[in-house]
Each structure stands twice: as structure tokens, then as C-alpha cells.
Amino acid sequence: MNVMNRIQLSLFFILYSLFFCVSASAQTVREAFKAMPDSLVPYLTANNRLDLMDFMDAKMKAAVTNRLEGQTEMTFLSDDSLSIRMSEALTIEMKTQQADTMTVISLKRVYLTREGERQAVLTRYDARTWQELSPATVIESTLPKFDDKVILSPDIP
């Protein structure tokens, strides 16, 4: 094999590896929801999560019986976001966002307090490892704002 063929072959492998790394880092919300650790959504089994997405794809009511014997309903699903009414007191919204070289999962939990008020908690995770990201890890200005427009459940202010 001559030197030119070796250079071309090496360049091909480098470009292929680079393409694979870039495409592997971008994740849809579907992939992230499937891979989500059970500890973040203890109400749902892995099969419940798959069923919710299958029901949405089939244009059916996406509701399952959760581990607490209550009803959980997925109210919205797109390539980059989803919304789930886990119970009467908890709604979860999830959004995938590209930031620098990583895919960030923004997970917004909206709780109904005893006083009847809604309290939101936003946590961000690395999509590959599901490790929680500190605010210093992800520069907020690199991410699209996770605002009320993302909330797709009509009863959440």
C-alpha cells in the first residue's frame, strides 16, 4: 500500500469517527426517555415509558397504570420535548438541547403543593451519562430558554 492510500484511508477513518461521535452525542427526547434511569421517574417502569410513546405514535390516549396504581398520561411528544402528567400533583416536562459538544436533558418537575400552588424544579443532565450538571458546567446562554412555551399541558400556568 503506497503512502497516498494510507493517508486517504487514515483520513477516512478519522472523518468516520468524528461523524460517529457527533451523531452519537445528539439525542432525541425519545432516546433519552428510553434510557432515563428509573430513579428519576420511580412511578414508571421501563415498559410503561415505552408504552406511553407507542400510544402517542398510534394517536391513542397515552395513559398507563403507574407503580402507585394511579394513572400517568403523556400529553405531548415531539423530537425534542415531551410532557407527562405523572399524577394529579406532579407533571414532568423533558427537553433535549444541544450545548457545545454535548446533548443536555432539561427535566422540569412541576409539583402541586399542599397550599394548591405550583412549584417548578429544573434539573439538567448530560444525555450520555445521566449525571446531573451543575450550572457552571453548562453555560445557560448556550441553551434555549426552557420557558412556559415548552409547557404543553393546558392546566399548568
PDB file of N, CA, C and O in Angstrom, residues 100 133-140 142:
ATOM      1  N   ASP A 100     -22.803  23.223  23.126  1.00  0.00           N
ATOM      2  CA  ASP A 100     -21.392  22.959  22.835  1.00  0.00           C
ATOM      3  C   ASP A 100     -21.259  21.578  22.204  1.00  0.00           C
ATOM      4  O   ASP A 100     -21.795  21.333  21.151  1.00  0.00           O
ATOM      5  N   LEU A 133     -25.913  18.034  35.901  1.00  0.00           N
ATOM      6  CA  LEU A 133     -24.965  19.088  35.554  1.00  0.00           C
ATOM      7  C   LEU A 133     -25.130  20.265  36.497  1.00  0.00           C
ATOM      8  O   LEU A 133     -26.247  20.685  36.779  1.00  0.00           O
ATOM      9  N   SER A 134     -24.019  20.773  36.948  1.00  0.00           N
ATOM     10  CA  SER A 134     -24.078  21.988  37.761  1.00  0.00           C
ATOM     11  C   SER A 134     -24.254  23.172  36.823  1.00  0.00           C
ATOM     12  O   SER A 134     -23.917  23.087  35.638  1.00  0.00           O
ATOM     13  N   PRO A 135     -24.773  24.293  37.321  1.00  0.00           N
ATOM     14  CA  PRO A 135     -24.937  25.465  36.458  1.00  0.00           C
ATOM     15  C   PRO A 135     -23.623  25.900  35.808  1.00  0.00           C
ATOM     16  O   PRO A 135     -23.618  26.415  34.710  1.00  0.00           O
ATOM     17  N   ALA A 136     -22.495  25.661  36.470  1.00  0.00           N
ATOM     18  CA  ALA A 136     -21.209  26.056  35.901  1.00  0.00           C
ATOM     19  C   ALA A 136     -20.804  25.159  34.731  1.00  0.00           C
ATOM     20  O   ALA A 136     -20.034  25.566  33.875  1.00  0.00           O
ATOM     21  N   THR A 137     -21.326  23.932  34.684  1.00  0.00           N
ATOM     22  CA  THR A 137     -20.966  23.004  33.617  1.00  0.00           C
ATOM     23  C   THR A 137     -21.552  23.436  32.284  1.00  0.00           C
ATOM     24  O   THR A 137     -20.905  23.347  31.254  1.00  0.00           O
ATOM     25  N   VAL A 138     -22.775  23.901  32.301  1.00  0.00           N
ATOM     26  CA  VAL A 138     -23.457  24.321  31.085  1.00  0.00           C
ATOM     27  C   VAL A 138     -23.693  25.816  31.180  1.00  0.00           C
ATOM     28  O   VAL A 138     -24.357  26.287  32.096  1.00  0.00           O
ATOM     29  N   ILE A 139     -23.140  26.538  30.251  1.00  0.00           N
ATOM     30  CA  ILE A 139     -23.361  27.974  30.237  1.00  0.00           C
ATOM     31  C   ILE A 139     -24.794  28.212  29.775  1.00  0.00           C
ATOM     32  O   ILE A 139     -25.180  27.796  28.683  1.00  0.00           O
ATOM     33  N   GLU A 140     -25.590  28.826  30.634  1.00  0.00           N
ATOM     34  CA  GLU A 140     -27.019  28.999  30.363  1.00  0.00           C
ATOM     35  C   GLU A 140     -27.280  29.692  29.029  1.00  0.00           C
ATOM     36  O   GLU A 140     -28.249  29.404  28.354  1.00  0.00           O
ATOM     37  N   THR A 142     -25.895  29.264  26.299  1.00  0.00           N
ATOM     38  CA  THR A 142     -25.762  28.367  25.153  1.00  0.00           C
ATOM     39  C   THR A 142     -27.013  27.525  24.940  1.00  0.00           C
ATOM     40  O   THR A 142     -27.144  26.876  23.922  1.00  0.00           O
TER      41      THR A 142
END
